[in-house]
PDB file of C-alpha atoms in Angstrom:
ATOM      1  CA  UNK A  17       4.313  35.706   1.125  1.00  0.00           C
ATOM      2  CA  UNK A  18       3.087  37.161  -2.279  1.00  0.00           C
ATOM      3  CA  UNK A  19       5.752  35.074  -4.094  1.00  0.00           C
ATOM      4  CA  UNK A  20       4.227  31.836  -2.391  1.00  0.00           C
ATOM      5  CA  UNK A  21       0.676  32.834  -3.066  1.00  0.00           C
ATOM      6  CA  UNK A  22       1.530  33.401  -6.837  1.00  0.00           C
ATOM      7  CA  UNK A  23       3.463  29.886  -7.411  1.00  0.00           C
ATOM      8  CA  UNK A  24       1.441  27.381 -10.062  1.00  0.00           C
ATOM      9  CA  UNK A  25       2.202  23.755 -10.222  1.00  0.00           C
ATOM     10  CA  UNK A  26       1.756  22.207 -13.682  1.00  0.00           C
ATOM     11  CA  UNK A  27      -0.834  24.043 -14.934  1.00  0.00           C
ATOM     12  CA  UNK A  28      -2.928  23.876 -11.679  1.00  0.00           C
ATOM     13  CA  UNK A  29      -4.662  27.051 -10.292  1.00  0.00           C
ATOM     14  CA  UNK A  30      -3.200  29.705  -7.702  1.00  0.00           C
ATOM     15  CA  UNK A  31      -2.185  26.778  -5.190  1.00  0.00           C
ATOM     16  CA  UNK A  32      -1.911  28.076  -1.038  1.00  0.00           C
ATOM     17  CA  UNK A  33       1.591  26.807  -0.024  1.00  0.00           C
ATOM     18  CA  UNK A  34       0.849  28.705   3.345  1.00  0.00           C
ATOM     19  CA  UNK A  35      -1.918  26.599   4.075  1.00  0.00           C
ATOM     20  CA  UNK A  36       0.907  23.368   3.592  1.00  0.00           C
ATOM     21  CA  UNK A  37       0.537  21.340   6.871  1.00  0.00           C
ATOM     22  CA  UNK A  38       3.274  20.771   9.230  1.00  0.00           C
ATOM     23  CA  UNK A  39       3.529  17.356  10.154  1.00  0.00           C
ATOM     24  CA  UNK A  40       4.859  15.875  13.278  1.00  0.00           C
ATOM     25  CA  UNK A  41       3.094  12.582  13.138  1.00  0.00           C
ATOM     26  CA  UNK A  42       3.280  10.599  10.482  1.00  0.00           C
ATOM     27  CA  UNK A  43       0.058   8.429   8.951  1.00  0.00           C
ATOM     28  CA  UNK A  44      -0.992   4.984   9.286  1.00  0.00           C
ATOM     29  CA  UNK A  45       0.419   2.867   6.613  1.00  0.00           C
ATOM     30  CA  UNK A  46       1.596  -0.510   5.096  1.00  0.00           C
ATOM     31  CA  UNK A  47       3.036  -2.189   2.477  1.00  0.00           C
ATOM     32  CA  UNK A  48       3.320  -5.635   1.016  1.00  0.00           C
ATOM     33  CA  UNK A  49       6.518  -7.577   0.900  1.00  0.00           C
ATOM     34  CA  UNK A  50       5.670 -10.978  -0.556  1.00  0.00           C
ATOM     35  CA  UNK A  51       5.028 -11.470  -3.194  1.00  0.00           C
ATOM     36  CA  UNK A  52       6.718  -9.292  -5.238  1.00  0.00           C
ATOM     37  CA  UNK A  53       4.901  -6.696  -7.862  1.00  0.00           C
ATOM     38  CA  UNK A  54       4.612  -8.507 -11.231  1.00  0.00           C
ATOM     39  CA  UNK A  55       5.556 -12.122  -9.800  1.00  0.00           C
ATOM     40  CA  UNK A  56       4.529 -15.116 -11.572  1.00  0.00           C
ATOM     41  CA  UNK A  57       2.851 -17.804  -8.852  1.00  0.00           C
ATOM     42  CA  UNK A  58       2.340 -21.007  -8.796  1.00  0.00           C
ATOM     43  CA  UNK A  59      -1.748 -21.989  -8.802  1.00  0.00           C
ATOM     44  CA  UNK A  60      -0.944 -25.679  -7.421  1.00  0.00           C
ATOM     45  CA  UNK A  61      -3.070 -25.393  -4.448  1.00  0.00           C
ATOM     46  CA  UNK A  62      -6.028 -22.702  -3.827  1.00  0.00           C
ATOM     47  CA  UNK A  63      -3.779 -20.080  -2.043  1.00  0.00           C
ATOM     48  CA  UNK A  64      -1.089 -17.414  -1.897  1.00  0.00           C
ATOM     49  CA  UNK A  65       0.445 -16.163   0.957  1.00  0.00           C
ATOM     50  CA  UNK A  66       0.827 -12.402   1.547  1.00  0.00           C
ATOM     51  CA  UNK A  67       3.204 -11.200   4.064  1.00  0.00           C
ATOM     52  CA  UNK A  68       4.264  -7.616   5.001  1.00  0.00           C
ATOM     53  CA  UNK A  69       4.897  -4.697   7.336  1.00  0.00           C
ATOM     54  CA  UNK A  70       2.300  -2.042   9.021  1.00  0.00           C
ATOM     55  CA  UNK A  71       3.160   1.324  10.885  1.00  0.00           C
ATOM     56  CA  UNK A  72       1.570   4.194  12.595  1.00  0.00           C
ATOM     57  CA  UNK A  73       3.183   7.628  13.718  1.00  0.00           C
ATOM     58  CA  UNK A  74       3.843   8.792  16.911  1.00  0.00           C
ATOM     59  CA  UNK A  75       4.106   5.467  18.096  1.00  0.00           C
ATOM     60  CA  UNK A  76       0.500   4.377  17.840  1.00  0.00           C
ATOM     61  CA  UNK A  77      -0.045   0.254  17.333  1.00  0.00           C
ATOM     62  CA  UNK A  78      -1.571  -0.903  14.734  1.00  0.00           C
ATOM     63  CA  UNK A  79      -4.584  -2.638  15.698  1.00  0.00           C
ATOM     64  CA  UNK A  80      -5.696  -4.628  12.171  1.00  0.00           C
ATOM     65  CA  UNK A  81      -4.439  -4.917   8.812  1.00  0.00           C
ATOM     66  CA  UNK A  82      -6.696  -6.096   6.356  1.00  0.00           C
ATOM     67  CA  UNK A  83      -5.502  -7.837   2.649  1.00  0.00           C
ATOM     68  CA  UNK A  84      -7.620  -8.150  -0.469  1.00  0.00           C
ATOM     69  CA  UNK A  85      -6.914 -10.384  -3.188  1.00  0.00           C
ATOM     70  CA  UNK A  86      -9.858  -9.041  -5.104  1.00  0.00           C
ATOM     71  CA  UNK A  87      -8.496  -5.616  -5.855  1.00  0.00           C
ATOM     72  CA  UNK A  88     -10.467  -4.094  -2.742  1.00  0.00           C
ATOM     73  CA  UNK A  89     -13.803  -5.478  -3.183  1.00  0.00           C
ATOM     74  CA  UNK A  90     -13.381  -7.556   0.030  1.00  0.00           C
ATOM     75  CA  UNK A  91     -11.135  -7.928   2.779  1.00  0.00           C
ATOM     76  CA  UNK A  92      -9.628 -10.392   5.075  1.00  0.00           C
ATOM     77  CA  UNK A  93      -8.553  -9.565   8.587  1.00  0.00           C
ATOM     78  CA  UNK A  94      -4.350 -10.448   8.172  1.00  0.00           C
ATOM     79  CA  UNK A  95      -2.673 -12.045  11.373  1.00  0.00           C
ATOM     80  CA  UNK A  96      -0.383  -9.859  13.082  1.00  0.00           C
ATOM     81  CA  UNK A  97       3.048 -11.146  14.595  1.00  0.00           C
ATOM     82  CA  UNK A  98       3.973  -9.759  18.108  1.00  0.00           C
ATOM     83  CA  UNK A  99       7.135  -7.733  18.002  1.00  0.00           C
ATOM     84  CA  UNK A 100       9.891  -8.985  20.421  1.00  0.00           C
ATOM     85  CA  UNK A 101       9.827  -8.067  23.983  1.00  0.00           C
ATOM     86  CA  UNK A 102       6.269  -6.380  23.724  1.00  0.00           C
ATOM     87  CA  UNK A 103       3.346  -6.691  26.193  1.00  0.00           C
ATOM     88  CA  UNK A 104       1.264  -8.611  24.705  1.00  0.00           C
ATOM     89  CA  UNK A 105      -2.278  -9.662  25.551  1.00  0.00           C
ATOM     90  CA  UNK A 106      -2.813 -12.969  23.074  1.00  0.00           C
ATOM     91  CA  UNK A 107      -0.176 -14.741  20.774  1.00  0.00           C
ATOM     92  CA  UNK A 108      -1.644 -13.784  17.898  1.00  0.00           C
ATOM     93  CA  UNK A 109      -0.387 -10.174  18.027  1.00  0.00           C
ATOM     94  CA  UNK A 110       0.297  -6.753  20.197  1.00  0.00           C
ATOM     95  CA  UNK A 111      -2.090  -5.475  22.258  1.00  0.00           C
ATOM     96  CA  UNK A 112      -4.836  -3.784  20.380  1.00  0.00           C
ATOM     97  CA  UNK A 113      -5.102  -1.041  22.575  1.00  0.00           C
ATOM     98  CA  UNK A 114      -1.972   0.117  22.554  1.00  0.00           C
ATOM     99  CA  UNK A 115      -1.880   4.046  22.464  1.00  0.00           C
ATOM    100  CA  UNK A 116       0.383   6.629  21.340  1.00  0.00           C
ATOM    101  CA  UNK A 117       3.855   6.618  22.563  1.00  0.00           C
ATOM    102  CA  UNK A 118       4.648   2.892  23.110  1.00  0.00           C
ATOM    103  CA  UNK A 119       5.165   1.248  19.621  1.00  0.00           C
ATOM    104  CA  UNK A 120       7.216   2.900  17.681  1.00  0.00           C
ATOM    105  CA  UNK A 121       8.386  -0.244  14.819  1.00  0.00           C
ATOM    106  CA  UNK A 122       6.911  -1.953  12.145  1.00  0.00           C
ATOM    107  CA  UNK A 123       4.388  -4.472  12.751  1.00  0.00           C
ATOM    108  CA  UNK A 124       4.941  -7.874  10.651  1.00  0.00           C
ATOM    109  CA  UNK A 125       1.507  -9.368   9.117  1.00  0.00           C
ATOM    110  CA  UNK A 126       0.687 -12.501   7.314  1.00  0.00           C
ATOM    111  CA  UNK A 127      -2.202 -14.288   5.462  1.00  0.00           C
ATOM    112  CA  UNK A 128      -2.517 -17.620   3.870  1.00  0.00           C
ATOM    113  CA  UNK A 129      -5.746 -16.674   1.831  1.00  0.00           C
ATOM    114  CA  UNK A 130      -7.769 -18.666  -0.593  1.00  0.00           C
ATOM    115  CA  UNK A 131      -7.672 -17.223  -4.363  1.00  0.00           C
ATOM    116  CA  UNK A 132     -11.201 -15.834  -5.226  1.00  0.00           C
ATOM    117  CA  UNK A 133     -13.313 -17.720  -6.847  1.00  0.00           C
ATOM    118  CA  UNK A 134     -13.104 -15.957  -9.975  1.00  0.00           C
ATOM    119  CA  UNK A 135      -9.504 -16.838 -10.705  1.00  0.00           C
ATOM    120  CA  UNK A 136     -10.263 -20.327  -9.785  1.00  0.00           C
ATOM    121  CA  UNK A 137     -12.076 -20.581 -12.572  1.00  0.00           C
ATOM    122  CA  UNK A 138      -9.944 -19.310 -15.138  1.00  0.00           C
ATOM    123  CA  UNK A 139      -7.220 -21.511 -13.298  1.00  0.00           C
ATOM    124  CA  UNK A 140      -9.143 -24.620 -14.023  1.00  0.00           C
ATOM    125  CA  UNK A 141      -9.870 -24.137 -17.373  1.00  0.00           C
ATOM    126  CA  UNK A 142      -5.707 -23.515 -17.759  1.00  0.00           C
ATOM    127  CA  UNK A 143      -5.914 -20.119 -18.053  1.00  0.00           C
ATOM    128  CA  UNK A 144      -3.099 -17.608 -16.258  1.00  0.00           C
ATOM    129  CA  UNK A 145      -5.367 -15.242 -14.186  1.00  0.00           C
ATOM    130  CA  UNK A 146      -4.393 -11.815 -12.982  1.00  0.00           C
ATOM    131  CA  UNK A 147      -5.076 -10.944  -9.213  1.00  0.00           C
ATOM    132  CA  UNK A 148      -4.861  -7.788  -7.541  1.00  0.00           C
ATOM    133  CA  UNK A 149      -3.525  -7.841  -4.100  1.00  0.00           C
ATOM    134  CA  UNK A 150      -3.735  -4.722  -1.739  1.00  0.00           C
ATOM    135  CA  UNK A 151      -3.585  -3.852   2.132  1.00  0.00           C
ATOM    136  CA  UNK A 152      -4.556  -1.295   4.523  1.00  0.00           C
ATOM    137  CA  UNK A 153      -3.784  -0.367   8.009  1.00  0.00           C
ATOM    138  CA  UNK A 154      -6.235   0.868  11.049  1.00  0.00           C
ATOM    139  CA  UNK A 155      -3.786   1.841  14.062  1.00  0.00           C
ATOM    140  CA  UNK A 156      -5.165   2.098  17.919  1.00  0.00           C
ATOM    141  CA  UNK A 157      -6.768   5.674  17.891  1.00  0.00           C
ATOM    142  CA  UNK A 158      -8.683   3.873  14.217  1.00  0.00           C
ATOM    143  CA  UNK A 159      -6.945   5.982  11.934  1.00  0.00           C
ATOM    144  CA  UNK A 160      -7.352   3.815   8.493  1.00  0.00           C
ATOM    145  CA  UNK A 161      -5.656   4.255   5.237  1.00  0.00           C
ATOM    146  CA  UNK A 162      -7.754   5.665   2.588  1.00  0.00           C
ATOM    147  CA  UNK A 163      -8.086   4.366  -0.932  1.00  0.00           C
ATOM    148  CA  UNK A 164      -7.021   6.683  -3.210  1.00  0.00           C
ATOM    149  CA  UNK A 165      -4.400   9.354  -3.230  1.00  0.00           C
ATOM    150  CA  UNK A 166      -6.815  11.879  -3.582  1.00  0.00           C
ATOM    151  CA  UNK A 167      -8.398  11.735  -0.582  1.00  0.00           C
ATOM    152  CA  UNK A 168      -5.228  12.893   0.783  1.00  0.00           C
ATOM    153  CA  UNK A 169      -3.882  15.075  -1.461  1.00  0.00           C
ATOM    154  CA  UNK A 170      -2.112  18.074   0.081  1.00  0.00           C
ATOM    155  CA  UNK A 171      -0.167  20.937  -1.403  1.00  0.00           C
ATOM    156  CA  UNK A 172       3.134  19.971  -0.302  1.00  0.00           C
ATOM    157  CA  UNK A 173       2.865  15.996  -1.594  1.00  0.00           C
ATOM    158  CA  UNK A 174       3.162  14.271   1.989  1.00  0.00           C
ATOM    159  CA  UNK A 175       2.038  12.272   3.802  1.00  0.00           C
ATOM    160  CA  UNK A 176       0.460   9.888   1.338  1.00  0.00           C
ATOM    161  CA  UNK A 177      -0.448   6.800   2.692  1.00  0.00           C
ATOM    162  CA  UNK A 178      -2.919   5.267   0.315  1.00  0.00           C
ATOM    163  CA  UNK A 179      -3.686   1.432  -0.260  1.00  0.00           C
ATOM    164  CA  UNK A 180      -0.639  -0.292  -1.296  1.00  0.00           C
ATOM    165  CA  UNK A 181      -1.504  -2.278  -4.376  1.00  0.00           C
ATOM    166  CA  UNK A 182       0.338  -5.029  -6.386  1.00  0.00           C
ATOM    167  CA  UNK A 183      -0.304  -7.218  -9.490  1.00  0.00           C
ATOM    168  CA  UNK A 184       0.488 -11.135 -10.006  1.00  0.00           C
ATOM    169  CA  UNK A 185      -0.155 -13.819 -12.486  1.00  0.00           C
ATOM    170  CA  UNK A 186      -1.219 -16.934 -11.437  1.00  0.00           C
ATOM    171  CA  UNK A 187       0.328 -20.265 -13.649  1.00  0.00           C
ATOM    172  CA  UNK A 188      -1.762 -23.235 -13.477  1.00  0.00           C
ATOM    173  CA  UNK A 189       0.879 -24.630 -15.310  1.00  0.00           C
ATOM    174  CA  UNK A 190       3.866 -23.588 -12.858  1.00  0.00           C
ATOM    175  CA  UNK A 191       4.707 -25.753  -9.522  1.00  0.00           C
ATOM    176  CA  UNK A 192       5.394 -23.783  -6.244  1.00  0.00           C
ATOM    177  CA  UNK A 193       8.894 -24.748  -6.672  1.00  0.00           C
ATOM    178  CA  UNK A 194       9.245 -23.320 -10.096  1.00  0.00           C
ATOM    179  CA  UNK A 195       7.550 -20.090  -8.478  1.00  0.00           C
ATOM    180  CA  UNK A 196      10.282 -16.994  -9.354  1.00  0.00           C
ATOM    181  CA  UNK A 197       9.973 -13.221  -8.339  1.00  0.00           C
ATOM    182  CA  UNK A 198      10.019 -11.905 -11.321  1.00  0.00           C
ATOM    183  CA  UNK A 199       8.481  -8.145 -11.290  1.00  0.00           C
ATOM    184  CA  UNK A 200       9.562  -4.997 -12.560  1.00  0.00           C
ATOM    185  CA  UNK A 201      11.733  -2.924 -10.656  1.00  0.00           C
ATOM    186  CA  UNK A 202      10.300   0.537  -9.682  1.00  0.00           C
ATOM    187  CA  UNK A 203      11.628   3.928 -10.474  1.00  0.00           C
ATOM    188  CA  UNK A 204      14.549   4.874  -8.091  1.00  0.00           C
ATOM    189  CA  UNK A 205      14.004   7.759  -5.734  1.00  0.00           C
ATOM    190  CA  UNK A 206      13.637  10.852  -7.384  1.00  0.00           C
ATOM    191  CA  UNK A 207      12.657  10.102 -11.352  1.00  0.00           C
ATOM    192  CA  UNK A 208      10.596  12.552 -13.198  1.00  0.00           C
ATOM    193  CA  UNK A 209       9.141  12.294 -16.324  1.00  0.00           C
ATOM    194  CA  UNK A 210       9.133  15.190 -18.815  1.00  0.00           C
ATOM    195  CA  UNK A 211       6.002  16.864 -18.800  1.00  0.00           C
ATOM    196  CA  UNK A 212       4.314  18.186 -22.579  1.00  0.00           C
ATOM    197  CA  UNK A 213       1.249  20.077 -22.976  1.00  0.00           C
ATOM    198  CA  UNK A 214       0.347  22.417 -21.155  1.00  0.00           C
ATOM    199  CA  UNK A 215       3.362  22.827 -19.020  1.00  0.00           C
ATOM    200  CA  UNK A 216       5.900  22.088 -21.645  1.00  0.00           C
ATOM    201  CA  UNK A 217       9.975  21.725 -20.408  1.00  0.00           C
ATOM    202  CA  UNK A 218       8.850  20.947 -16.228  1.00  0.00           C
ATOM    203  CA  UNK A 219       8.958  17.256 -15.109  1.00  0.00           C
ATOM    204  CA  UNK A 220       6.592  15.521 -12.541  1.00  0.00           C
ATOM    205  CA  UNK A 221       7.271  12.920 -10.403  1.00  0.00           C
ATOM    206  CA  UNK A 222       6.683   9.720 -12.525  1.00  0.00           C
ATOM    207  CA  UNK A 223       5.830   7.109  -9.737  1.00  0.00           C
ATOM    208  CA  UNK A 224       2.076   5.938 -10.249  1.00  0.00           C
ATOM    209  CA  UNK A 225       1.978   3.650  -6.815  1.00  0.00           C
TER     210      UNK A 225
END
């Protein structure tokens, strides 16, 4: 127990690994599928469409997911598809009150949403315009995702489950057949960076989103 109470992380203070939670539910979260991080989209007509996944622990449903194409300054209820074989209550998506212990995958969303206004603008002057795309999750008991990782940071690094955010350039040049994924690839599992400074020789865990 003394060892644990003693052990510093990068130059933080005397960190409490025995206050570490034990999990055995996981959080609310989701993350967006199309388009891809650092895609290049066509800006023919006044829309993109988002699609994704969404998924609560201990097999809560997930009631709403909500997409932003301003980078979070306003949201748009998404459209969730029913999974197969599930009671369902309208066709437009699982039954809201479904409670823990009955949904246990991932809930596909979609939303054909109109570019904001702002990128319109540079669009019609023939401008490429950067947009912002991100999505959160509220599951039956209204557990949401927060914003930041932050608000969730714990000791032990888990259960994150912050906005998932993602970056695109819109081409008022480029026809939506000439649309092509091309992003940059994320770390793979497990990269750390070398840390200087204060901590000099230790690495931290170099994935930013």
């Amino acid at each position: 127990r003394e060892r644990l109470l003693k052990h510093i992380r990068l130059g933080d203070d005397h960190l409490r690994l025995d206050q570490g939670p034990v999990i055995q539910t996981l959080p609310v979260q989701s993350i967006i599928c199309e388009p891809l991080n650092g895609a290049t989209l066509s800006a023919s007509d006044d829309y993109v469409v988002v699609r994704g996944i969404a998924w609560s622990g201990a097999g809560r449903g997930v009631c709403r997911v909500e997409l932003s194409l301003d980078g979070g300054e306003t949201f748009t209820a998404a459209e969730i598809l029913p999974s197969p074989g599930a009671k369902i209550r309208s066709s437009r998506g699982p039954d809201p009150q479904a409670g823990q212990g009955r949904n246990w995958a991932w809930s596909q969303y979609y939303l054909k949403a109109r570019i904001p206004e702002k990128n319109l603008e540079e669009l019609k002057n023939g401008q490429k315009s950067e947009m912002e795309i991100c999505v959160r999750a509220i599951d039956g008991d209204f557990n949401a995702q927060p914003e930041k990782m932050e608000q969730v940071w714990n000791v032990l690094g888990i259960c994150v489950n912050h906005w998932h955010k993602i970056s695109v350039t819109l081409d008022p040049q480029m026809s939506r057949l000439d649309s092509s994924p091309q992003y940059q690839l994320p770390n793979p599992a497990g990269f750390y960076k070398r840390v200087d400074g204060k901590a000099p020789g230790m690495y931290q865990n170099n994935i930013t989103s």
